[in-house]
Amino acid sequence: MDLSYTPEEEEFRARLREWLAKVLPGMPPKPSPDDWPGRRAYDLGWQRMLYDAGYAGLHWPADAGGRGATPTQHLIFLEETEKAGAPYVGANFVGLLHAGPTIAAEGSAGQRARWLPPVLRGEEVWCQGFSEPDAGSDLAALRTRARRDGDDYVVNGSKIWTSHAEVADWCELLVRTDVKAPKHRGISWLAMPMDAPGITVRPLRTLAGSTEFAEVFLDDVRVPVANRVGEENDGWRVTMVTLSFERGTAFVGEVVACRRVLGELAREARKNGRWDDAVLRRRLGRLNAEFRALWRLTQWNVSESERSGGVPGVGGSVFKLRYSRARQDLYDVAADVLGPEALDLDSRWTLDRLSSLSYTIAAGTSQIQRNIVAERILGLPKGR
């Protein structure tokens, strides 16, 4: 693993910092969390600014509309934009971090030409139709059925925890195309237009009061066979590519954010007198070491990705497993530092604390990540 930066990479960092310093002061105010059309417009407006400046899809290959930058340059981009307080990808995160990279890696030339440029230009939003009410953590137990009818699949079933479905144009959808095959072998990966007849979206209100998730009901929805990415019944393998991006690189910017939050908490503890508590100082110090180690692990994963053609490996599960726990520990400490303020329902600390509870479930539960680490990294036998 090479943790140093080349002169070219440092020059890239300097140019990016200069651009961020110029454009961020002119950004409009963020819309209300409940204003989903406004949030979509805000997030896609920022994406268009990145596109016009040449920073959209940095690490995507050139034939997918990206710049073909190295994974290390992408890491620098995520680090610097977070440090500068730039907008997050927001409503476009599935398209930019999951579906887009999957199509870039697995899609045909025509599919890449159709779907990737609108994502990079900030014109179309994607959602993820993977989880189902009766499948739990066993994603391969999904029951949503796609029956072949000429040039279309006719899809029936339902999905849950579908992020940003109410403002999405497309859905990366997992369906069962062979009910007789073993459960991991009868699945296909489809790109479903969200304006197709037969789709019902029902927003779900989370513990934090937001509605970024939804249930999606599919009733005889017709999806063109041409929208299948990969071969029929090869969707599980394609899904592993999607999940490798989701676990391997999608949380990188959040590690930087957590390190920034940790610094805020240390300054607040010094100001309000909590710094005199030796136990609290040790907890803050341990978290500092945790997030420094996670950043180094991220760099290692990026180095591995660079050597393997840009697709992250199973090391992302190690990162995801530890990061999920560390993020929850961070907001536990925040409650001790801030006291009653941490219970204010209008406080960002409270909302972030509630959000942190989901990280041991989102993108694959911690139990699933432990299985992956045990079986694919340590070589232990599968559990029975």
mmCIF file of C-alpha atoms in Angstrom:
data_model
loop_
_atom_site.group_PDB
_atom_site.id
_atom_site.type_symbol
_atom_site.label_atom_id
_atom_site.label_comp_id
_atom_site.label_asym_id
_atom_site.label_seq_id
_atom_site.Cartn_x
_atom_site.Cartn_y
_atom_site.Cartn_z
ATOM 1 C CA MET A 1 0.000 0.000 0.000
ATOM 2 C CA ASP A 2 1.334 3.426 -0.994
ATOM 3 C CA LEU A 3 -0.023 6.137 1.335
ATOM 4 C CA SER A 4 1.929 8.982 -0.278
ATOM 5 C CA TYR A 5 0.611 11.333 -2.972
ATOM 6 C CA THR A 6 2.318 12.052 -6.260
ATOM 7 C CA PRO A 7 3.063 15.643 -7.373
ATOM 8 C CA GLU A 8 0.230 15.291 -9.921
ATOM 9 C CA GLU A 9 -2.205 14.287 -7.186
ATOM 10 C CA GLU A 10 -1.172 17.196 -4.970
ATOM 11 C CA GLU A 11 -1.628 19.548 -7.934
ATOM 12 C CA PHE A 12 -5.102 18.097 -8.433
ATOM 13 C CA ARG A 13 -5.867 18.741 -4.758
ATOM 14 C CA ALA A 14 -4.730 22.360 -4.996
ATOM 15 C CA ARG A 15 -6.868 23.056 -8.089
ATOM 16 C CA LEU A 16 -9.895 21.467 -6.434
ATOM 17 C CA ARG A 17 -9.449 23.531 -3.273
ATOM 18 C CA GLU A 18 -9.220 26.697 -5.340
ATOM 19 C CA TRP A 19 -12.414 25.848 -7.238
ATOM 20 C CA LEU A 20 -14.336 24.985 -4.061
ATOM 21 C CA ALA A 21 -13.294 28.239 -2.418
ATOM 22 C CA LYS A 22 -14.617 30.133 -5.427
ATOM 23 C CA VAL A 23 -18.000 28.448 -5.912
ATOM 24 C CA LEU A 24 -19.220 27.433 -2.456
ATOM 25 C CA PRO A 25 -19.899 30.966 -1.140
ATOM 26 C CA GLY A 26 -22.397 31.457 -3.987
ATOM 27 C CA MET A 27 -24.425 28.312 -3.275
ATOM 28 C CA PRO A 28 -28.132 28.867 -2.530
ATOM 29 C CA PRO A 29 -29.478 27.908 0.919
ATOM 30 C CA LYS A 30 -30.388 24.267 1.429
ATOM 31 C CA PRO A 31 -34.115 23.530 1.087
ATOM 32 C CA SER A 32 -36.229 22.186 3.921
ATOM 33 C CA PRO A 33 -35.702 18.461 4.664
ATOM 34 C CA ASP A 34 -39.372 17.864 3.802
ATOM 35 C CA ASP A 35 -39.189 19.656 0.445
ATOM 36 C CA TRP A 36 -38.266 16.719 -1.781
ATOM 37 C CA PRO A 37 -38.694 18.503 -5.127
ATOM 38 C CA GLY A 38 -36.532 21.299 -3.728
ATOM 39 C CA ARG A 39 -33.926 18.850 -2.428
ATOM 40 C CA ARG A 40 -33.818 17.088 -5.777
ATOM 41 C CA ALA A 41 -33.308 20.416 -7.585
ATOM 42 C CA TYR A 42 -30.612 21.489 -5.110
ATOM 43 C CA ASP A 43 -28.680 18.213 -5.291
ATOM 44 C CA LEU A 44 -28.871 17.990 -9.068
ATOM 45 C CA GLY A 45 -27.888 21.649 -9.380
ATOM 46 C CA TRP A 46 -24.696 20.905 -7.460
ATOM 47 C CA GLN A 47 -24.072 17.867 -9.634
ATOM 48 C CA ARG A 48 -24.389 20.045 -12.741
ATOM 49 C CA MET A 49 -21.818 22.453 -11.309
ATOM 50 C CA LEU A 50 -19.436 19.539 -10.785
ATOM 51 C CA TYR A 51 -20.076 18.360 -14.323
ATOM 52 C CA ASP A 52 -19.429 21.769 -15.865
ATOM 53 C CA ALA A 53 -16.186 22.072 -13.885
ATOM 54 C CA GLY A 54 -14.987 18.592 -14.914
ATOM 55 C CA TYR A 55 -15.360 16.972 -11.498
ATOM 56 C CA ALA A 56 -18.342 14.700 -12.201
ATOM 57 C CA GLY A 57 -17.608 10.980 -12.355
ATOM 58 C CA LEU A 58 -13.919 11.531 -11.737
ATOM 59 C CA HIS A 59 -13.036 7.864 -11.401
ATOM 60 C CA TRP A 60 -15.502 6.603 -13.990
ATOM 61 C CA PRO A 61 -13.856 5.396 -17.215
ATOM 62 C CA ALA A 62 -13.764 7.829 -20.124
ATOM 63 C CA ASP A 63 -16.078 5.643 -22.234
ATOM 64 C CA ALA A 64 -18.644 5.954 -19.432
ATOM 65 C CA GLY A 65 -18.479 9.751 -19.478
ATOM 66 C CA GLY A 66 -15.994 10.137 -16.638
ATOM 67 C CA ARG A 67 -12.481 11.514 -16.471
ATOM 68 C CA GLY A 68 -10.755 8.185 -15.949
ATOM 69 C CA ALA A 69 -9.056 9.565 -12.835
ATOM 70 C CA THR A 70 -7.327 7.214 -10.443
ATOM 71 C CA PRO A 71 -9.136 5.964 -7.329
ATOM 72 C CA THR A 72 -6.647 8.016 -5.309
ATOM 73 C CA GLN A 73 -7.745 11.212 -7.059
ATOM 74 C CA HIS A 74 -11.339 10.250 -6.295
ATOM 75 C CA LEU A 75 -10.362 9.836 -2.644
ATOM 76 C CA ILE A 76 -8.803 13.297 -2.665
ATOM 77 C CA PHE A 77 -11.984 14.701 -4.203
ATOM 78 C CA LEU A 78 -14.158 13.175 -1.472
ATOM 79 C CA GLU A 79 -11.798 14.337 1.255
ATOM 80 C CA GLU A 80 -11.560 17.930 0.046
ATOM 81 C CA THR A 81 -15.250 18.416 -0.743
ATOM 82 C CA GLU A 82 -16.202 17.178 2.725
ATOM 83 C CA LYS A 83 -13.608 19.362 4.436
ATOM 84 C CA ALA A 84 -14.882 22.371 2.501
ATOM 85 C CA GLY A 85 -18.496 21.703 3.509
ATOM 86 C CA ALA A 86 -19.637 21.114 -0.081
ATOM 87 C CA PRO A 87 -23.076 19.540 -0.655
ATOM 88 C CA TYR A 88 -23.315 15.770 -0.456
ATOM 89 C CA VAL A 89 -24.603 13.794 -3.445
ATOM 90 C CA GLY A 90 -27.980 13.666 -1.678
ATOM 91 C CA ALA A 91 -30.888 12.434 -3.784
ATOM 92 C CA ASN A 92 -28.477 11.309 -6.500
ATOM 93 C CA PHE A 93 -26.408 8.964 -4.342
ATOM 94 C CA VAL A 94 -27.759 5.710 -5.819
ATOM 95 C CA GLY A 95 -27.046 6.863 -9.361
ATOM 96 C CA LEU A 96 -23.590 8.197 -8.594
ATOM 97 C CA LEU A 97 -22.371 5.657 -6.053
ATOM 98 C CA HIS A 98 -24.209 2.393 -6.833
ATOM 99 C CA ALA A 99 -26.116 2.089 -10.113
ATOM 100 C CA GLY A 100 -23.823 4.274 -12.205
ATOM 101 C CA PRO A 101 -20.577 2.481 -11.308
ATOM 102 C CA THR A 102 -22.333 -0.881 -11.792
ATOM 103 C CA ILE A 103 -23.522 0.059 -15.284
ATOM 104 C CA ALA A 104 -20.067 1.434 -16.077
ATOM 105 C CA ALA A 105 -18.550 -1.924 -15.083
ATOM 106 C CA GLU A 106 -21.213 -4.343 -16.349
ATOM 107 C CA GLY A 107 -23.428 -2.520 -18.854
ATOM 108 C CA SER A 108 -23.282 -2.653 -22.640
ATOM 109 C CA ALA A 109 -21.983 0.284 -24.667
ATOM 110 C CA GLY A 110 -25.570 1.326 -25.418
ATOM 111 C CA GLN A 111 -26.584 1.131 -21.769
ATOM 112 C CA ARG A 112 -23.611 3.197 -20.676
ATOM 113 C CA ALA A 113 -24.403 5.805 -23.332
ATOM 114 C CA ARG A 114 -28.072 5.990 -22.310
ATOM 115 C CA TRP A 115 -27.911 6.045 -18.522
ATOM 116 C CA LEU A 116 -24.557 7.388 -17.395
ATOM 117 C CA PRO A 117 -24.384 10.877 -18.972
ATOM 118 C CA PRO A 118 -27.718 12.008 -17.429
ATOM 119 C CA VAL A 119 -26.488 10.916 -13.983
ATOM 120 C CA LEU A 120 -23.254 12.845 -14.375
ATOM 121 C CA ARG A 121 -25.012 15.933 -15.756
ATOM 122 C CA GLY A 122 -27.476 16.025 -12.871
ATOM 123 C CA GLU A 123 -30.525 15.242 -14.985
ATOM 124 C CA GLU A 124 -31.797 11.906 -13.653
ATOM 125 C CA VAL A 125 -32.120 10.361 -10.197
ATOM 126 C CA TRP A 126 -31.944 6.653 -9.379
ATOM 127 C CA CYS A 127 -33.319 4.639 -6.476
ATOM 128 C CA GLN A 128 -32.486 1.117 -5.293
ATOM 129 C CA GLY A 129 -35.079 -1.674 -5.401
ATOM 130 C CA PHE A 130 -33.247 -4.468 -3.583
ATOM 131 C CA SER A 131 -34.745 -5.075 -0.115
ATOM 132 C CA GLU A 132 -38.116 -6.748 0.342
ATOM 133 C CA PRO A 133 -40.470 -7.015 3.340
ATOM 134 C CA ASP A 134 -40.216 -10.823 3.624
ATOM 135 C CA ALA A 135 -36.547 -11.263 2.718
ATOM 136 C CA GLY A 136 -34.935 -9.575 5.735
ATOM 137 C CA SER A 137 -31.154 -9.655 5.533
ATOM 138 C CA ASP A 138 -31.256 -12.570 3.092
ATOM 139 C CA LEU A 139 -31.358 -10.533 -0.118
ATOM 140 C CA ALA A 140 -31.224 -13.657 -2.291
ATOM 141 C CA ALA A 141 -34.600 -14.709 -0.823
ATOM 142 C CA LEU A 142 -36.348 -11.938 -2.776
ATOM 143 C CA ARG A 143 -39.705 -12.836 -4.312
ATOM 144 C CA THR A 144 -40.431 -10.026 -6.763
ATOM 145 C CA ARG A 145 -41.086 -11.934 -9.992
ATOM 146 C CA ALA A 146 -40.253 -10.935 -13.561
ATOM 147 C CA ARG A 147 -41.964 -13.025 -16.225
ATOM 148 C CA ARG A 148 -40.628 -12.802 -19.783
ATOM 149 C CA ASP A 149 -43.256 -11.642 -22.295
ATOM 150 C CA GLY A 150 -41.707 -11.012 -25.716
ATOM 151 C CA ASP A 151 -39.381 -8.008 -25.477
ATOM 152 C CA ASP A 152 -40.524 -7.138 -21.956
ATOM 153 C CA TYR A 153 -40.426 -8.482 -18.443
ATOM 154 C CA VAL A 154 -43.710 -8.251 -16.554
ATOM 155 C CA VAL A 155 -42.820 -7.510 -12.933
ATOM 156 C CA ASN A 156 -44.946 -8.144 -9.839
ATOM 157 C CA GLY A 157 -43.946 -7.749 -6.201
ATOM 158 C CA SER A 158 -42.851 -5.097 -3.730
ATOM 159 C CA LYS A 159 -39.717 -3.447 -2.390
ATOM 160 C CA ILE A 160 -38.981 -1.625 0.839
ATOM 161 C CA TRP A 161 -36.393 0.907 2.079
ATOM 162 C CA THR A 162 -36.232 2.285 -1.460
ATOM 163 C CA SER A 163 -34.226 5.477 -1.021
ATOM 164 C CA HIS A 164 -35.602 8.591 -2.780
ATOM 165 C CA ALA A 165 -38.155 6.591 -4.755
ATOM 166 C CA GLU A 166 -40.586 9.520 -4.727
ATOM 167 C CA VAL A 167 -38.213 11.700 -6.777
ATOM 168 C CA ALA A 168 -36.418 9.003 -8.795
ATOM 169 C CA ASP A 169 -36.486 8.571 -12.572
ATOM 170 C CA TRP A 170 -34.976 5.069 -12.571
ATOM 171 C CA CYS A 171 -34.687 2.128 -10.206
ATOM 172 C CA GLU A 172 -31.934 -0.486 -10.028
ATOM 173 C CA LEU A 173 -34.236 -3.444 -9.509
ATOM 174 C CA LEU A 174 -33.533 -7.030 -8.502
ATOM 175 C CA VAL A 175 -36.113 -9.553 -9.710
ATOM 176 C CA ARG A 176 -36.489 -13.313 -9.787
ATOM 177 C CA THR A 177 -36.497 -14.529 -13.383
ATOM 178 C CA ASP A 178 -36.240 -18.273 -12.669
ATOM 179 C CA VAL A 179 -38.252 -19.536 -9.709
ATOM 180 C CA LYS A 180 -36.903 -23.083 -10.118
ATOM 181 C CA ALA A 181 -33.221 -22.158 -9.916
ATOM 182 C CA PRO A 182 -31.297 -22.024 -6.622
ATOM 183 C CA LYS A 183 -32.082 -18.679 -5.025
ATOM 184 C CA HIS A 184 -28.743 -17.047 -5.888
ATOM 185 C CA ARG A 185 -28.937 -18.142 -9.528
ATOM 186 C CA GLY A 186 -32.415 -17.090 -10.619
ATOM 187 C CA ILE A 187 -32.037 -13.325 -10.182
ATOM 188 C CA SER A 188 -31.667 -10.556 -12.782
ATOM 189 C CA TRP A 189 -30.672 -6.873 -12.474
ATOM 190 C CA LEU A 190 -33.024 -4.483 -14.307
ATOM 191 C CA ALA A 191 -33.178 -0.725 -14.854
ATOM 192 C CA MET A 192 -36.836 0.157 -14.324
ATOM 193 C CA PRO A 193 -38.300 3.538 -15.364
ATOM 194 C CA MET A 194 -40.179 4.927 -12.368
ATOM 195 C CA ASP A 195 -42.912 6.433 -14.549
ATOM 196 C CA ALA A 196 -43.965 3.013 -15.893
ATOM 197 C CA PRO A 197 -47.651 2.099 -15.349
ATOM 198 C CA GLY A 198 -48.282 -0.146 -12.353
ATOM 199 C CA ILE A 199 -45.781 1.435 -9.926
ATOM 200 C CA THR A 200 -47.066 2.742 -6.581
ATOM 201 C CA VAL A 201 -44.691 4.611 -4.247
ATOM 202 C CA ARG A 202 -45.611 4.931 -0.586
ATOM 203 C CA PRO A 203 -43.139 7.052 1.479
ATOM 204 C CA LEU A 204 -42.039 5.741 4.882
ATOM 205 C CA ARG A 205 -41.448 8.123 7.789
ATOM 206 C CA THR A 206 -38.292 7.290 9.740
ATOM 207 C CA LEU A 207 -37.545 7.692 13.447
ATOM 208 C CA ALA A 208 -35.916 11.018 12.602
ATOM 209 C CA GLY A 209 -39.113 12.214 10.921
ATOM 210 C CA SER A 210 -37.802 12.166 7.343
ATOM 211 C CA THR A 211 -39.241 10.309 4.345
ATOM 212 C CA GLU A 212 -36.227 9.423 2.234
ATOM 213 C CA PHE A 213 -37.341 5.776 2.172
ATOM 214 C CA ALA A 214 -40.420 4.315 0.539
ATOM 215 C CA GLU A 215 -42.290 1.131 -0.135
ATOM 216 C CA VAL A 216 -42.677 0.424 -3.856
ATOM 217 C CA PHE A 217 -45.445 -1.825 -5.136
ATOM 218 C CA LEU A 218 -45.173 -3.336 -8.633
ATOM 219 C CA ASP A 219 -48.312 -4.520 -10.402
ATOM 220 C CA ASP A 220 -47.744 -5.922 -13.918
ATOM 221 C CA VAL A 221 -44.994 -3.377 -14.577
ATOM 222 C CA ARG A 222 -43.453 -3.850 -18.014
ATOM 223 C CA VAL A 223 -39.682 -3.396 -18.216
ATOM 224 C CA PRO A 224 -37.889 -3.856 -21.555
ATOM 225 C CA VAL A 225 -35.531 -6.811 -21.733
ATOM 226 C CA ALA A 226 -33.009 -4.341 -23.162
ATOM 227 C CA ASN A 227 -32.928 -2.763 -19.670
ATOM 228 C CA ARG A 228 -31.353 -5.870 -18.141
ATOM 229 C CA VAL A 229 -27.737 -5.342 -17.089
ATOM 230 C CA GLY A 230 -25.825 -8.591 -17.461
ATOM 231 C CA GLU A 231 -27.273 -11.904 -18.563
ATOM 232 C CA GLU A 232 -30.618 -13.271 -17.425
ATOM 233 C CA ASN A 233 -30.270 -15.060 -14.079
ATOM 234 C CA ASP A 234 -26.771 -13.585 -13.606
ATOM 235 C CA GLY A 235 -28.095 -10.740 -11.464
ATOM 236 C CA TRP A 236 -26.574 -11.977 -8.216
ATOM 237 C CA ARG A 237 -23.072 -11.566 -9.603
ATOM 238 C CA VAL A 238 -23.959 -8.087 -10.906
ATOM 239 C CA THR A 239 -25.434 -7.283 -7.500
ATOM 240 C CA MET A 240 -22.154 -8.175 -5.828
ATOM 241 C CA VAL A 241 -20.524 -5.522 -8.011
ATOM 242 C CA THR A 242 -23.156 -3.007 -6.870
ATOM 243 C CA LEU A 243 -22.663 -3.900 -3.219
ATOM 244 C CA SER A 244 -18.880 -3.726 -3.524
ATOM 245 C CA PHE A 245 -19.241 -0.082 -4.544
ATOM 246 C CA GLU A 246 -21.834 0.555 -1.837
ATOM 247 C CA ARG A 247 -19.629 -0.843 0.927
ATOM 248 C CA GLY A 248 -16.220 -0.081 -0.517
ATOM 249 C CA THR A 249 -16.341 3.597 -1.507
ATOM 250 C CA ALA A 250 -19.795 5.070 -0.842
ATOM 251 C CA PHE A 251 -19.014 5.862 2.820
ATOM 252 C CA VAL A 252 -15.593 7.432 2.229
ATOM 253 C CA GLY A 253 -16.761 11.034 2.545
ATOM 254 C CA GLU A 254 -18.564 10.172 5.767
ATOM 255 C CA VAL A 255 -15.319 9.124 7.455
ATOM 256 C CA VAL A 256 -13.985 12.632 6.801
ATOM 257 C CA ALA A 257 -17.246 14.064 8.156
ATOM 258 C CA CYS A 258 -16.936 11.991 11.339
ATOM 259 C CA ARG A 259 -13.389 13.219 11.908
ATOM 260 C CA ARG A 260 -14.663 16.794 11.554
ATOM 261 C CA VAL A 261 -17.494 16.100 14.031
ATOM 262 C CA LEU A 262 -15.009 14.610 16.474
ATOM 263 C CA GLY A 263 -12.978 17.811 16.339
ATOM 264 C CA GLU A 264 -16.129 19.848 17.042
ATOM 265 C CA LEU A 265 -16.891 17.708 20.078
ATOM 266 C CA ALA A 266 -13.370 18.084 21.470
ATOM 267 C CA ARG A 267 -13.598 21.876 21.137
ATOM 268 C CA GLU A 268 -17.037 21.920 22.773
ATOM 269 C CA ALA A 269 -15.777 19.743 25.656
ATOM 270 C CA ARG A 270 -12.958 22.203 26.308
ATOM 271 C CA LYS A 271 -15.427 25.073 26.275
ATOM 272 C CA ASN A 272 -18.125 23.612 28.537
ATOM 273 C CA GLY A 273 -15.836 21.991 31.106
ATOM 274 C CA ARG A 274 -16.374 18.363 30.117
ATOM 275 C CA TRP A 275 -12.717 18.115 29.058
ATOM 276 C CA ASP A 276 -11.769 17.710 32.733
ATOM 277 C CA ASP A 277 -13.355 14.240 32.673
ATOM 278 C CA ALA A 278 -10.470 11.835 32.047
ATOM 279 C CA VAL A 279 -12.810 9.028 30.965
ATOM 280 C CA LEU A 280 -14.381 11.278 28.317
ATOM 281 C CA ARG A 281 -10.945 12.323 27.047
ATOM 282 C CA ARG A 282 -9.984 8.673 26.659
ATOM 283 C CA ARG A 283 -13.182 7.977 24.694
ATOM 284 C CA LEU A 284 -12.489 10.913 22.392
ATOM 285 C CA GLY A 285 -8.903 9.761 21.952
ATOM 286 C CA ARG A 286 -9.964 6.218 21.117
ATOM 287 C CA LEU A 287 -12.435 7.508 18.521
ATOM 288 C CA ASN A 288 -9.721 9.666 17.017
ATOM 289 C CA ALA A 289 -7.586 6.550 16.619
ATOM 290 C CA GLU A 290 -10.577 4.617 15.224
ATOM 291 C CA PHE A 291 -11.298 7.135 12.478
ATOM 292 C CA ARG A 292 -7.623 7.568 11.612
ATOM 293 C CA ALA A 293 -7.408 3.791 11.220
ATOM 294 C CA LEU A 294 -10.580 3.742 9.131
ATOM 295 C CA TRP A 295 -9.109 6.401 6.862
ATOM 296 C CA ARG A 296 -5.980 4.280 6.390
ATOM 297 C CA LEU A 297 -8.178 1.247 5.701
ATOM 298 C CA THR A 298 -10.004 3.316 3.100
ATOM 299 C CA GLN A 299 -6.698 4.143 1.437
ATOM 300 C CA TRP A 300 -5.799 0.455 1.446
ATOM 301 C CA ASN A 301 -9.140 -0.440 -0.151
ATOM 302 C CA VAL A 302 -8.615 2.241 -2.780
ATOM 303 C CA SER A 303 -5.144 0.883 -3.528
ATOM 304 C CA GLU A 304 -6.598 -2.597 -3.940
ATOM 305 C CA SER A 305 -9.351 -1.215 -6.176
ATOM 306 C CA GLU A 306 -6.763 0.518 -8.342
ATOM 307 C CA ARG A 307 -4.955 -2.782 -8.870
ATOM 308 C CA SER A 308 -8.148 -4.715 -9.653
ATOM 309 C CA GLY A 309 -9.592 -2.480 -12.346
ATOM 310 C CA GLY A 310 -11.604 -0.063 -10.220
ATOM 311 C CA VAL A 311 -14.082 -2.429 -8.533
ATOM 312 C CA PRO A 312 -13.634 -2.536 -4.723
ATOM 313 C CA GLY A 313 -13.038 -5.923 -3.128
ATOM 314 C CA VAL A 314 -14.399 -7.647 -0.038
ATOM 315 C CA GLY A 315 -12.214 -5.413 2.145
ATOM 316 C CA GLY A 316 -15.137 -3.011 1.965
ATOM 317 C CA SER A 317 -17.010 -5.310 4.347
ATOM 318 C CA VAL A 318 -14.258 -4.918 6.949
ATOM 319 C CA PHE A 319 -14.555 -1.152 6.611
ATOM 320 C CA LYS A 320 -18.361 -1.138 6.687
ATOM 321 C CA LEU A 321 -18.475 -3.367 9.764
ATOM 322 C CA ARG A 322 -16.156 -1.219 11.854
ATOM 323 C CA TYR A 323 -17.365 2.140 10.544
ATOM 324 C CA SER A 324 -20.992 1.375 11.449
ATOM 325 C CA ARG A 325 -20.031 0.749 15.073
ATOM 326 C CA ALA A 326 -17.630 3.691 15.288
ATOM 327 C CA ARG A 327 -20.247 6.107 13.985
ATOM 328 C CA GLN A 328 -22.696 5.007 16.679
ATOM 329 C CA ASP A 329 -19.970 5.351 19.322
ATOM 330 C CA LEU A 330 -19.266 8.872 18.070
ATOM 331 C CA TYR A 331 -22.815 10.032 18.696
ATOM 332 C CA ASP A 332 -22.916 8.266 22.070
ATOM 333 C CA VAL A 333 -19.953 10.443 23.049
ATOM 334 C CA ALA A 334 -21.699 13.480 21.577
ATOM 335 C CA ALA A 335 -24.574 12.951 24.007
ATOM 336 C CA ASP A 336 -22.122 12.989 26.934
ATOM 337 C CA VAL A 337 -20.360 16.111 25.680
ATOM 338 C CA LEU A 338 -23.476 18.106 24.822
ATOM 339 C CA GLY A 339 -25.792 17.037 27.623
ATOM 340 C CA PRO A 340 -29.449 18.135 27.218
ATOM 341 C CA GLU A 341 -28.706 19.735 23.837
ATOM 342 C CA ALA A 342 -28.227 16.237 22.444
ATOM 343 C CA LEU A 343 -31.916 15.531 23.195
ATOM 344 C CA ASP A 344 -33.289 18.561 21.339
ATOM 345 C CA LEU A 345 -35.427 17.137 18.523
ATOM 346 C CA ASP A 346 -34.599 20.133 16.338
ATOM 347 C CA SER A 347 -30.860 19.723 16.839
ATOM 348 C CA ARG A 348 -28.711 18.284 14.058
ATOM 349 C CA TRP A 349 -26.974 16.229 16.750
ATOM 350 C CA THR A 350 -30.200 14.449 17.587
ATOM 351 C CA LEU A 351 -31.029 13.780 13.948
ATOM 352 C CA ASP A 352 -27.503 12.510 13.241
ATOM 353 C CA ARG A 353 -27.659 10.287 16.328
ATOM 354 C CA LEU A 354 -30.925 8.750 15.185
ATOM 355 C CA SER A 355 -29.505 8.315 11.691
ATOM 356 C CA SER A 356 -26.407 6.561 13.064
ATOM 357 C CA LEU A 357 -28.591 3.765 14.449
ATOM 358 C CA SER A 358 -29.371 2.627 10.913
ATOM 359 C CA TYR A 359 -25.767 2.096 9.845
ATOM 360 C CA THR A 360 -25.486 -1.404 11.309
ATOM 361 C CA ILE A 361 -28.431 -2.324 9.044
ATOM 362 C CA ALA A 362 -27.995 -0.221 5.883
ATOM 363 C CA ALA A 363 -25.898 -1.592 2.984
ATOM 364 C CA GLY A 364 -25.935 -5.056 4.548
ATOM 365 C CA THR A 365 -26.334 -5.737 8.266
ATOM 366 C CA SER A 366 -23.310 -6.174 10.505
ATOM 367 C CA GLN A 367 -24.176 -9.876 10.793
ATOM 368 C CA ILE A 368 -23.973 -10.219 7.007
ATOM 369 C CA GLN A 369 -20.659 -8.341 6.934
ATOM 370 C CA ARG A 370 -19.236 -10.720 9.551
ATOM 371 C CA ASN A 371 -20.253 -13.679 7.413
ATOM 372 C CA ILE A 372 -18.525 -12.132 4.385
ATOM 373 C CA VAL A 373 -15.350 -11.466 6.351
ATOM 374 C CA ALA A 374 -15.372 -14.972 7.837
ATOM 375 C CA GLU A 375 -16.026 -16.824 4.581
ATOM 376 C CA ARG A 376 -14.364 -14.719 1.883
ATOM 377 C CA ILE A 377 -11.387 -13.250 3.750
ATOM 378 C CA LEU A 378 -10.630 -15.700 6.565
ATOM 379 C CA GLY A 379 -11.681 -18.792 4.589
ATOM 380 C CA LEU A 380 -13.859 -20.182 7.368
ATOM 381 C CA PRO A 381 -16.561 -22.736 6.457
ATOM 382 C CA LYS A 382 -20.099 -21.525 5.813
ATOM 383 C CA GLY A 383 -22.401 -21.663 8.818
ATOM 384 C CA ARG A 384 -25.247 -24.131 8.859
#
